[in-house]
């Protein structure tokens, strides 16, 4: 397994994107998430956009952004999680503020390569990149993948689920814990997607009604209103910190 980045191998951006997306396609309609477009990340922080290759074929990608945290104004990681981290990074660029922390936005492993420690390798390399850049922390707004099977359950109740060994029942949270990560806090509003009922049907194949509707790829339900012709999806994540 070899790890490259877009600073030295910009040609890998397109094949890395072909590995697919995490979660439902509707997440592409999170307006803050547009800041995380791969072309923007590749142009601004290519050294933190990693591509893992096996026999010269991409099997995983990992993207991260540097932010200033903690600061006088930022005493806690944002409740808005993934979205909040992107806003911080954009603010820091505009304010010319020196970053101190690396935020991992995603680690995406091809299905054929899962269960082989590839995600752990990607996270370890992000730690190395953070150290080399003089940053002091690596934090991750983790999307608990197993929660898709418990979309209506609160994130607090879901985090209380444990396996026989007392570890987190969620496989992705369990992987992070195995690597030494500690839970910092819940990010209750990590990603937000709004749309009309027609748009939700187009994005997911499911038309929300009044109240809560689960959709494919969602780890939380869509709150719908027929009278307002509106569906709102608010996804919780979990902030974890990896020791450097």
mmCIF file of N, CA, C and O in Angstrom, residues 45-134:
data_model
loop_
_atom_site.group_PDB
_atom_site.id
_atom_site.type_symbol
_atom_site.label_atom_id
_atom_site.label_comp_id
_atom_site.label_asym_id
_atom_site.label_seq_id
_atom_site.Cartn_x
_atom_site.Cartn_y
_atom_site.Cartn_z
ATOM 1 N N UNK A 45 -5.373 22.938 -0.057
ATOM 2 C CA UNK A 45 -4.618 22.081 0.874
ATOM 3 C C UNK A 45 -4.357 20.715 0.244
ATOM 4 O O UNK A 45 -4.769 19.679 0.792
ATOM 5 N N UNK A 46 -3.655 20.668 -0.877
ATOM 6 C CA UNK A 46 -3.434 19.377 -1.547
ATOM 7 C C UNK A 46 -2.626 18.394 -0.711
ATOM 8 O O UNK A 46 -2.755 17.183 -0.871
ATOM 9 N N UNK A 47 -1.803 18.926 0.192
ATOM 10 C CA UNK A 47 -0.978 18.038 1.031
ATOM 11 C C UNK A 47 -1.817 17.256 2.036
ATOM 12 O O UNK A 47 -1.348 16.254 2.598
ATOM 13 N N UNK A 48 -3.058 17.696 2.275
ATOM 14 C CA UNK A 48 -3.947 16.997 3.207
ATOM 15 C C UNK A 48 -5.049 16.218 2.490
ATOM 16 O O UNK A 48 -6.017 15.779 3.118
ATOM 17 N N UNK A 49 -4.936 16.073 1.175
ATOM 18 C CA UNK A 49 -5.866 15.242 0.412
ATOM 19 C C UNK A 49 -5.071 14.013 -0.020
ATOM 20 O O UNK A 49 -4.252 14.074 -0.932
ATOM 21 N N UNK A 50 -5.283 12.902 0.670
ATOM 22 C CA UNK A 50 -4.477 11.704 0.479
ATOM 23 C C UNK A 50 -5.208 10.678 -0.381
ATOM 24 O O UNK A 50 -6.439 10.556 -0.322
ATOM 25 N N UNK A 51 -4.448 9.945 -1.149
ATOM 26 C CA UNK A 51 -4.981 8.840 -1.944
ATOM 27 C C UNK A 51 -4.123 7.615 -1.648
ATOM 28 O O UNK A 51 -2.885 7.672 -1.758
ATOM 29 N N UNK A 52 -4.768 6.530 -1.254
ATOM 30 C CA UNK A 52 -4.064 5.289 -0.939
ATOM 31 C C UNK A 52 -4.165 4.361 -2.142
ATOM 32 O O UNK A 52 -5.261 4.119 -2.668
ATOM 33 N N UNK A 53 -3.009 3.860 -2.561
ATOM 34 C CA UNK A 53 -2.932 3.045 -3.776
ATOM 35 C C UNK A 53 -2.494 1.625 -3.449
ATOM 36 O O UNK A 53 -1.595 1.405 -2.636
ATOM 37 N N UNK A 54 -3.115 0.685 -4.135
ATOM 38 C CA UNK A 54 -2.693 -0.712 -4.074
ATOM 39 C C UNK A 54 -2.438 -1.151 -5.516
ATOM 40 O O UNK A 54 -3.379 -1.140 -6.335
ATOM 41 N N UNK A 55 -1.206 -1.503 -5.815
ATOM 42 C CA UNK A 55 -0.824 -1.818 -7.202
ATOM 43 C C UNK A 55 -1.191 -0.671 -8.135
ATOM 44 O O UNK A 55 -1.725 -0.878 -9.239
ATOM 45 N N UNK A 56 -0.942 0.551 -7.660
ATOM 46 C CA UNK A 56 -1.179 1.773 -8.435
ATOM 47 C C UNK A 56 -2.655 2.068 -8.707
ATOM 48 O O UNK A 56 -2.981 2.923 -9.534
ATOM 49 N N UNK A 57 -3.544 1.384 -8.003
ATOM 50 C CA UNK A 57 -4.981 1.617 -8.144
ATOM 51 C C UNK A 57 -5.503 2.236 -6.846
ATOM 52 O O UNK A 57 -5.265 1.691 -5.758
ATOM 53 N N UNK A 58 -6.208 3.382 -6.910
ATOM 54 C CA UNK A 58 -6.745 3.988 -5.691
ATOM 55 C C UNK A 58 -7.746 3.064 -4.990
ATOM 56 O O UNK A 58 -8.671 2.546 -5.630
ATOM 57 N N UNK A 59 -7.531 2.847 -3.694
ATOM 58 C CA UNK A 59 -8.464 2.039 -2.901
ATOM 59 C C UNK A 59 -9.073 2.850 -1.757
ATOM 60 O O UNK A 59 -10.001 2.386 -1.095
ATOM 61 N N UNK A 60 -8.560 4.062 -1.522
ATOM 62 C CA UNK A 60 -9.110 4.898 -0.456
ATOM 63 C C UNK A 60 -8.651 6.337 -0.656
ATOM 64 O O UNK A 60 -7.640 6.592 -1.330
ATOM 65 N N UNK A 61 -9.412 7.245 -0.072
ATOM 66 C CA UNK A 61 -9.005 8.647 -0.043
ATOM 67 C C UNK A 61 -9.306 9.197 1.341
ATOM 68 O O UNK A 61 -10.177 8.696 2.057
ATOM 69 N N UNK A 62 -8.565 10.232 1.702
ATOM 70 C CA UNK A 62 -8.783 10.908 2.979
ATOM 71 C C UNK A 62 -8.526 12.386 2.759
ATOM 72 O O UNK A 62 -7.529 12.760 2.132
ATOM 73 N N UNK A 63 -9.437 13.208 3.251
ATOM 74 C CA UNK A 63 -9.300 14.656 3.074
ATOM 75 C C UNK A 63 -9.402 15.337 4.434
ATOM 76 O O UNK A 63 -10.220 14.953 5.277
ATOM 77 N N UNK A 64 -8.567 16.341 4.635
ATOM 78 C CA UNK A 64 -8.557 17.069 5.905
ATOM 79 C C UNK A 64 -8.289 18.544 5.646
ATOM 80 O O UNK A 64 -7.756 18.917 4.597
ATOM 81 N N UNK A 65 -8.674 19.371 6.615
ATOM 82 C CA UNK A 65 -8.461 20.820 6.510
ATOM 83 C C UNK A 65 -7.871 21.333 7.823
ATOM 84 O O UNK A 65 -8.227 20.856 8.899
ATOM 85 N N UNK A 66 -6.956 22.312 7.754
ATOM 86 C CA UNK A 66 -6.402 22.894 8.973
ATOM 87 C C UNK A 66 -7.262 24.061 9.456
ATOM 88 O O UNK A 66 -7.776 24.849 8.648
ATOM 89 N N UNK A 67 -7.427 24.165 10.768
ATOM 90 C CA UNK A 67 -8.183 25.271 11.365
ATOM 91 C C UNK A 67 -7.444 25.788 12.588
ATOM 92 O O UNK A 67 -6.576 25.109 13.147
ATOM 93 N N UNK A 68 -7.802 26.978 13.001
ATOM 94 C CA UNK A 68 -7.284 27.532 14.258
ATOM 95 C C UNK A 68 -8.211 27.109 15.389
ATOM 96 O O UNK A 68 -9.363 27.523 15.444
ATOM 97 N N UNK A 69 -7.713 26.243 16.249
ATOM 98 C CA UNK A 69 -8.484 25.767 17.407
ATOM 99 C C UNK A 69 -7.529 25.131 18.412
ATOM 100 O O UNK A 69 -6.657 24.355 18.014
ATOM 101 N N UNK A 70 -7.688 25.439 19.708
ATOM 102 C CA UNK A 70 -8.623 26.423 20.265
ATOM 103 C C UNK A 70 -8.078 27.848 20.123
ATOM 104 O O UNK A 70 -6.881 28.050 19.978
ATOM 105 N N UNK A 71 -9.001 28.794 20.199
ATOM 106 C CA UNK A 71 -8.639 30.206 20.222
ATOM 107 C C UNK A 71 -9.465 30.877 21.315
ATOM 108 O O UNK A 71 -10.260 30.229 21.991
ATOM 109 N N UNK A 72 -9.271 32.170 21.455
ATOM 110 C CA UNK A 72 -10.033 32.902 22.460
ATOM 111 C C UNK A 72 -11.532 32.792 22.205
ATOM 112 O O UNK A 72 -12.327 32.669 23.138
ATOM 113 N N UNK A 73 -11.919 32.781 20.916
ATOM 114 C CA UNK A 73 -13.341 32.704 20.582
ATOM 115 C C UNK A 73 -13.818 31.261 20.438
ATOM 116 O O UNK A 73 -15.004 30.981 20.620
ATOM 117 N N UNK A 74 -12.918 30.378 20.094
ATOM 118 C CA UNK A 74 -13.281 28.983 19.837
ATOM 119 C C UNK A 74 -12.780 28.105 20.976
ATOM 120 O O UNK A 74 -11.691 27.524 20.924
ATOM 121 N N UNK A 75 -13.585 28.010 22.004
ATOM 122 C CA UNK A 75 -13.181 27.235 23.172
ATOM 123 C C UNK A 75 -13.666 25.795 23.097
ATOM 124 O O UNK A 75 -13.189 24.940 23.841
ATOM 125 N N UNK A 76 -14.625 25.515 22.198
ATOM 126 C CA UNK A 76 -15.141 24.166 22.008
ATOM 127 C C UNK A 76 -15.249 23.876 20.521
ATOM 128 O O UNK A 76 -15.403 24.790 19.715
ATOM 129 N N UNK A 77 -15.180 22.601 20.176
ATOM 130 C CA UNK A 77 -15.426 22.212 18.800
ATOM 131 C C UNK A 77 -16.882 22.535 18.452
ATOM 132 O O UNK A 77 -17.761 22.473 19.312
ATOM 133 N N UNK A 78 -17.161 22.882 17.202
ATOM 134 C CA UNK A 78 -18.485 23.400 16.864
ATOM 135 C C UNK A 78 -19.598 22.360 16.933
ATOM 136 O O UNK A 78 -19.407 21.215 16.516
ATOM 137 N N UNK A 79 -20.757 22.787 17.450
ATOM 138 C CA UNK A 79 -21.941 21.932 17.444
ATOM 139 C C UNK A 79 -22.344 21.564 16.026
ATOM 140 O O UNK A 79 -22.976 20.542 15.793
ATOM 141 N N UNK A 80 -21.980 22.429 15.074
ATOM 142 C CA UNK A 80 -22.309 22.170 13.675
ATOM 143 C C UNK A 80 -21.282 21.272 12.989
ATOM 144 O O UNK A 80 -21.316 21.123 11.763
ATOM 145 N N UNK A 81 -20.400 20.664 13.762
ATOM 146 C CA UNK A 81 -19.559 19.568 13.307
ATOM 147 C C UNK A 81 -18.856 19.790 11.983
ATOM 148 O O UNK A 81 -18.041 20.705 11.828
ATOM 149 N N UNK A 82 -19.170 18.957 11.014
ATOM 150 C CA UNK A 82 -18.541 18.974 9.690
ATOM 151 C C UNK A 82 -18.739 20.330 9.022
ATOM 152 O O UNK A 82 -17.782 20.932 8.537
ATOM 153 N N UNK A 83 -19.984 20.815 9.028
ATOM 154 C CA UNK A 83 -20.260 22.139 8.462
ATOM 155 C C UNK A 83 -19.484 23.226 9.205
ATOM 156 O O UNK A 83 -18.920 24.134 8.594
ATOM 157 N N UNK A 84 -19.479 23.139 10.522
ATOM 158 C CA UNK A 84 -18.796 24.149 11.331
ATOM 159 C C UNK A 84 -17.310 24.197 11.071
ATOM 160 O O UNK A 84 -16.704 25.280 11.031
ATOM 161 N N UNK A 85 -16.698 23.030 10.878
ATOM 162 C CA UNK A 85 -15.256 22.992 10.597
ATOM 163 C C UNK A 85 -14.943 23.670 9.267
ATOM 164 O O UNK A 85 -13.944 24.396 9.140
ATOM 165 N N UNK A 86 -15.787 23.443 8.266
ATOM 166 C CA UNK A 86 -15.581 24.091 6.972
ATOM 167 C C UNK A 86 -15.707 25.603 7.081
ATOM 168 O O UNK A 86 -14.933 26.350 6.469
ATOM 169 N N UNK A 87 -16.668 26.077 7.856
ATOM 170 C CA UNK A 87 -16.815 27.517 8.055
ATOM 171 C C UNK A 87 -15.597 28.088 8.775
ATOM 172 O O UNK A 87 -15.111 29.162 8.414
ATOM 173 N N UNK A 88 -15.094 27.382 9.782
ATOM 174 C CA UNK A 88 -13.890 27.833 10.478
ATOM 175 C C UNK A 88 -12.728 27.970 9.502
ATOM 176 O O UNK A 88 -11.995 28.965 9.513
ATOM 177 N N UNK A 89 -12.528 26.933 8.660
ATOM 178 C CA UNK A 89 -11.409 26.959 7.724
ATOM 179 C C UNK A 89 -11.535 28.136 6.763
ATOM 180 O O UNK A 89 -10.542 28.820 6.466
ATOM 181 N N UNK A 90 -12.751 28.385 6.265
ATOM 182 C CA UNK A 90 -12.962 29.514 5.351
ATOM 183 C C UNK A 90 -12.701 30.840 6.055
ATOM 184 O O UNK A 90 -12.062 31.750 5.494
ATOM 185 N N UNK A 91 -13.173 30.967 7.298
ATOM 186 C CA UNK A 91 -12.933 32.190 8.062
ATOM 187 C C UNK A 91 -11.439 32.409 8.278
ATOM 188 O O UNK A 91 -10.936 33.538 8.165
ATOM 189 N N UNK A 92 -10.718 31.326 8.588
ATOM 190 C CA UNK A 92 -9.281 31.455 8.861
ATOM 191 C C UNK A 92 -8.521 31.903 7.627
ATOM 192 O O UNK A 92 -7.573 32.692 7.720
ATOM 193 N N UNK A 93 -8.921 31.402 6.461
ATOM 194 C CA UNK A 93 -8.278 31.835 5.217
ATOM 195 C C UNK A 93 -8.531 33.322 4.989
ATOM 196 O O UNK A 93 -7.613 34.097 4.675
ATOM 197 N N UNK A 94 -9.790 33.750 5.171
ATOM 198 C CA UNK A 94 -10.128 35.154 4.928
ATOM 199 C C UNK A 94 -9.491 36.075 5.955
ATOM 200 O O UNK A 94 -9.134 37.214 5.648
ATOM 201 N N UNK A 95 -9.335 35.574 7.198
ATOM 202 C CA UNK A 95 -8.745 36.393 8.262
ATOM 203 C C UNK A 95 -7.230 36.225 8.359
ATOM 204 O O UNK A 95 -6.598 36.832 9.232
ATOM 205 N N UNK A 96 -6.665 35.366 7.503
ATOM 206 C CA UNK A 96 -5.221 35.099 7.509
ATOM 207 C C UNK A 96 -4.774 34.630 8.886
ATOM 208 O O UNK A 96 -3.764 35.097 9.427
ATOM 209 N N UNK A 97 -5.538 33.685 9.450
ATOM 210 C CA UNK A 97 -5.234 33.177 10.790
ATOM 211 C C UNK A 97 -4.465 31.862 10.684
ATOM 212 O O UNK A 97 -4.787 30.996 9.881
ATOM 213 N N UNK A 98 -3.443 31.714 11.502
ATOM 214 C CA UNK A 98 -2.576 30.541 11.482
ATOM 215 C C UNK A 98 -3.307 29.324 12.066
ATOM 216 O O UNK A 98 -3.819 29.375 13.188
ATOM 217 N N UNK A 99 -3.369 28.193 11.340
ATOM 218 C CA UNK A 99 -4.049 27.005 11.876
ATOM 219 C C UNK A 99 -3.200 26.282 12.913
ATOM 220 O O UNK A 99 -1.961 26.373 12.891
ATOM 221 N N UNK A 100 -3.870 25.560 13.792
ATOM 222 C CA UNK A 100 -3.181 24.774 14.817
ATOM 223 C C UNK A 100 -3.696 23.334 14.902
ATOM 224 O O UNK A 100 -3.066 22.503 15.547
ATOM 225 N N UNK A 101 -4.824 23.052 14.265
ATOM 226 C CA UNK A 101 -5.482 21.744 14.377
ATOM 227 C C UNK A 101 -5.875 21.247 12.995
ATOM 228 O O UNK A 101 -6.294 22.033 12.142
ATOM 229 N N UNK A 102 -5.744 19.936 12.779
ATOM 230 C CA UNK A 102 -6.186 19.332 11.529
ATOM 231 C C UNK A 102 -7.526 18.635 11.757
ATOM 232 O O UNK A 102 -7.684 17.880 12.721
ATOM 233 N N UNK A 103 -8.480 18.905 10.867
ATOM 234 C CA UNK A 103 -9.807 18.282 10.942
ATOM 235 C C UNK A 103 -9.946 17.321 9.764
ATOM 236 O O UNK A 103 -9.877 17.741 8.600
ATOM 237 N N UNK A 104 -10.139 16.045 10.044
ATOM 238 C CA UNK A 104 -10.362 15.060 8.986
ATOM 239 C C UNK A 104 -11.820 15.133 8.542
ATOM 240 O O UNK A 104 -12.726 14.897 9.338
ATOM 241 N N UNK A 105 -12.037 15.491 7.285
ATOM 242 C CA UNK A 105 -13.401 15.611 6.762
ATOM 243 C C UNK A 105 -13.964 14.265 6.340
ATOM 244 O O UNK A 105 -15.168 14.020 6.477
ATOM 245 N N UNK A 106 -13.130 13.399 5.789
ATOM 246 C CA UNK A 106 -13.630 12.091 5.363
ATOM 247 C C UNK A 106 -12.489 11.109 5.216
ATOM 248 O O UNK A 106 -11.339 11.482 4.958
ATOM 249 N N UNK A 107 -12.827 9.846 5.413
ATOM 250 C CA UNK A 107 -11.969 8.722 5.042
ATOM 251 C C UNK A 107 -12.885 7.747 4.321
ATOM 252 O O UNK A 107 -13.819 7.211 4.913
ATOM 253 N N UNK A 108 -12.635 7.550 3.034
ATOM 254 C CA UNK A 108 -13.514 6.729 2.211
ATOM 255 C C UNK A 108 -12.707 5.577 1.628
ATOM 256 O O UNK A 108 -11.735 5.797 0.906
ATOM 257 N N UNK A 109 -13.120 4.346 1.973
ATOM 258 C CA UNK A 109 -12.411 3.149 1.527
ATOM 259 C C UNK A 109 -13.286 2.378 0.549
ATOM 260 O O UNK A 109 -14.474 2.165 0.805
ATOM 261 N N UNK A 110 -12.711 1.977 -0.578
ATOM 262 C CA UNK A 110 -13.445 1.169 -1.554
ATOM 263 C C UNK A 110 -13.938 -0.112 -0.884
ATOM 264 O O UNK A 110 -13.260 -0.696 -0.034
ATOM 265 N N UNK A 111 -15.117 -0.538 -1.285
ATOM 266 C CA UNK A 111 -15.731 -1.710 -0.641
ATOM 267 C C UNK A 111 -14.821 -2.925 -0.697
ATOM 268 O O UNK A 111 -14.720 -3.676 0.269
ATOM 269 N N UNK A 112 -14.112 -3.109 -1.798
ATOM 270 C CA UNK A 112 -13.258 -4.292 -1.946
ATOM 271 C C UNK A 112 -12.068 -4.279 -0.997
ATOM 272 O O UNK A 112 -11.441 -5.325 -0.773
ATOM 273 N N UNK A 113 -11.735 -3.104 -0.442
ATOM 274 C CA UNK A 113 -10.556 -2.985 0.420
ATOM 275 C C UNK A 113 -10.907 -2.851 1.899
ATOM 276 O O UNK A 113 -10.018 -2.679 2.732
ATOM 277 N N UNK A 114 -12.195 -2.933 2.227
ATOM 278 C CA UNK A 114 -12.585 -2.761 3.631
ATOM 279 C C UNK A 114 -12.215 -3.985 4.456
ATOM 280 O O UNK A 114 -12.114 -5.090 3.939
ATOM 281 N N UNK A 115 -11.999 -3.743 5.756
ATOM 282 C CA UNK A 115 -11.634 -4.829 6.649
ATOM 283 C C UNK A 115 -10.173 -5.223 6.569
ATOM 284 O O UNK A 115 -9.777 -6.253 7.120
ATOM 285 N N UNK A 116 -9.352 -4.403 5.910
ATOM 286 C CA UNK A 116 -7.929 -4.711 5.759
ATOM 287 C C UNK A 116 -7.036 -3.685 6.443
ATOM 288 O O UNK A 116 -5.835 -3.635 6.199
ATOM 289 N N UNK A 117 -7.624 -2.827 7.278
ATOM 290 C CA UNK A 117 -6.833 -1.831 7.984
ATOM 291 C C UNK A 117 -6.485 -0.605 7.163
ATOM 292 O O UNK A 117 -5.627 0.194 7.559
ATOM 293 N N UNK A 118 -7.152 -0.423 6.020
ATOM 294 C CA UNK A 118 -6.840 0.711 5.147
ATOM 295 C C UNK A 118 -7.231 2.033 5.806
ATOM 296 O O UNK A 118 -6.490 3.022 5.740
ATOM 297 N N UNK A 119 -8.402 2.061 6.451
ATOM 298 C CA UNK A 119 -8.842 3.291 7.126
ATOM 299 C C UNK A 119 -7.865 3.677 8.227
ATOM 300 O O UNK A 119 -7.557 4.865 8.413
ATOM 301 N N UNK A 120 -7.375 2.694 8.963
ATOM 302 C CA UNK A 120 -6.406 2.970 10.028
ATOM 303 C C UNK A 120 -5.125 3.551 9.446
ATOM 304 O O UNK A 120 -4.526 4.479 10.015
ATOM 305 N N UNK A 121 -4.699 3.028 8.295
ATOM 306 C CA UNK A 121 -3.502 3.553 7.639
ATOM 307 C C UNK A 121 -3.710 5.007 7.222
ATOM 308 O O UNK A 121 -2.826 5.853 7.389
ATOM 309 N N UNK A 122 -4.895 5.310 6.687
ATOM 310 C CA UNK A 122 -5.195 6.676 6.259
ATOM 311 C C UNK A 122 -5.180 7.635 7.448
ATOM 312 O O UNK A 122 -4.613 8.737 7.369
ATOM 313 N N UNK A 123 -5.801 7.232 8.551
ATOM 314 C CA UNK A 123 -5.825 8.086 9.737
ATOM 315 C C UNK A 123 -4.420 8.275 10.306
ATOM 316 O O UNK A 123 -4.057 9.371 10.743
ATOM 317 N N UNK A 124 -3.628 7.217 10.303
ATOM 318 C CA UNK A 124 -2.245 7.322 10.790
ATOM 319 C C UNK A 124 -1.446 8.298 9.947
ATOM 320 O O UNK A 124 -0.664 9.107 10.466
ATOM 321 N N UNK A 125 -1.655 8.259 8.627
ATOM 322 C CA UNK A 125 -0.930 9.172 7.750
ATOM 323 C C UNK A 125 -1.393 10.612 7.948
ATOM 324 O O UNK A 125 -0.590 11.545 7.875
ATOM 325 N N UNK A 126 -2.699 10.819 8.233
ATOM 326 C CA UNK A 126 -3.174 12.172 8.546
ATOM 327 C C UNK A 126 -2.502 12.693 9.818
ATOM 328 O O UNK A 126 -2.154 13.876 9.908
ATOM 329 N N UNK A 127 -2.313 11.814 10.790
ATOM 330 C CA UNK A 127 -1.582 12.213 12.004
ATOM 331 C C UNK A 127 -0.168 12.659 11.641
ATOM 332 O O UNK A 127 0.324 13.687 12.131
ATOM 333 N N UNK A 128 0.491 11.881 10.795
ATOM 334 C CA UNK A 128 1.854 12.221 10.391
ATOM 335 C C UNK A 128 1.895 13.573 9.683
ATOM 336 O O UNK A 128 2.805 14.385 9.914
ATOM 337 N N UNK A 129 0.911 13.804 8.811
ATOM 338 C CA UNK A 129 0.861 15.083 8.087
ATOM 339 C C UNK A 129 0.636 16.247 9.053
ATOM 340 O O UNK A 129 1.200 17.328 8.884
ATOM 341 N N UNK A 130 -0.229 16.019 10.044
ATOM 342 C CA UNK A 130 -0.479 17.076 11.030
ATOM 343 C C UNK A 130 0.801 17.414 11.789
ATOM 344 O O UNK A 130 1.134 18.586 11.987
ATOM 345 N N UNK A 131 1.543 16.394 12.199
ATOM 346 C CA UNK A 131 2.804 16.624 12.926
ATOM 347 C C UNK A 131 3.793 17.398 12.060
ATOM 348 O O UNK A 131 4.419 18.354 12.506
ATOM 349 N N UNK A 132 3.937 16.953 10.809
ATOM 350 C CA UNK A 132 4.908 17.588 9.921
ATOM 351 C C UNK A 132 4.539 19.036 9.630
ATOM 352 O O UNK A 132 5.420 19.867 9.371
ATOM 353 N N UNK A 133 3.256 19.345 9.666
ATOM 354 C CA UNK A 133 2.810 20.716 9.416
ATOM 355 C C UNK A 133 2.883 21.580 10.675
ATOM 356 O O UNK A 133 2.531 22.762 10.634
ATOM 357 N N UNK A 134 3.332 20.992 11.791
ATOM 358 C CA UNK A 134 3.441 21.749 13.034
ATOM 359 C C UNK A 134 2.123 21.942 13.751
ATOM 360 O O UNK A 134 2.007 22.812 14.626
#
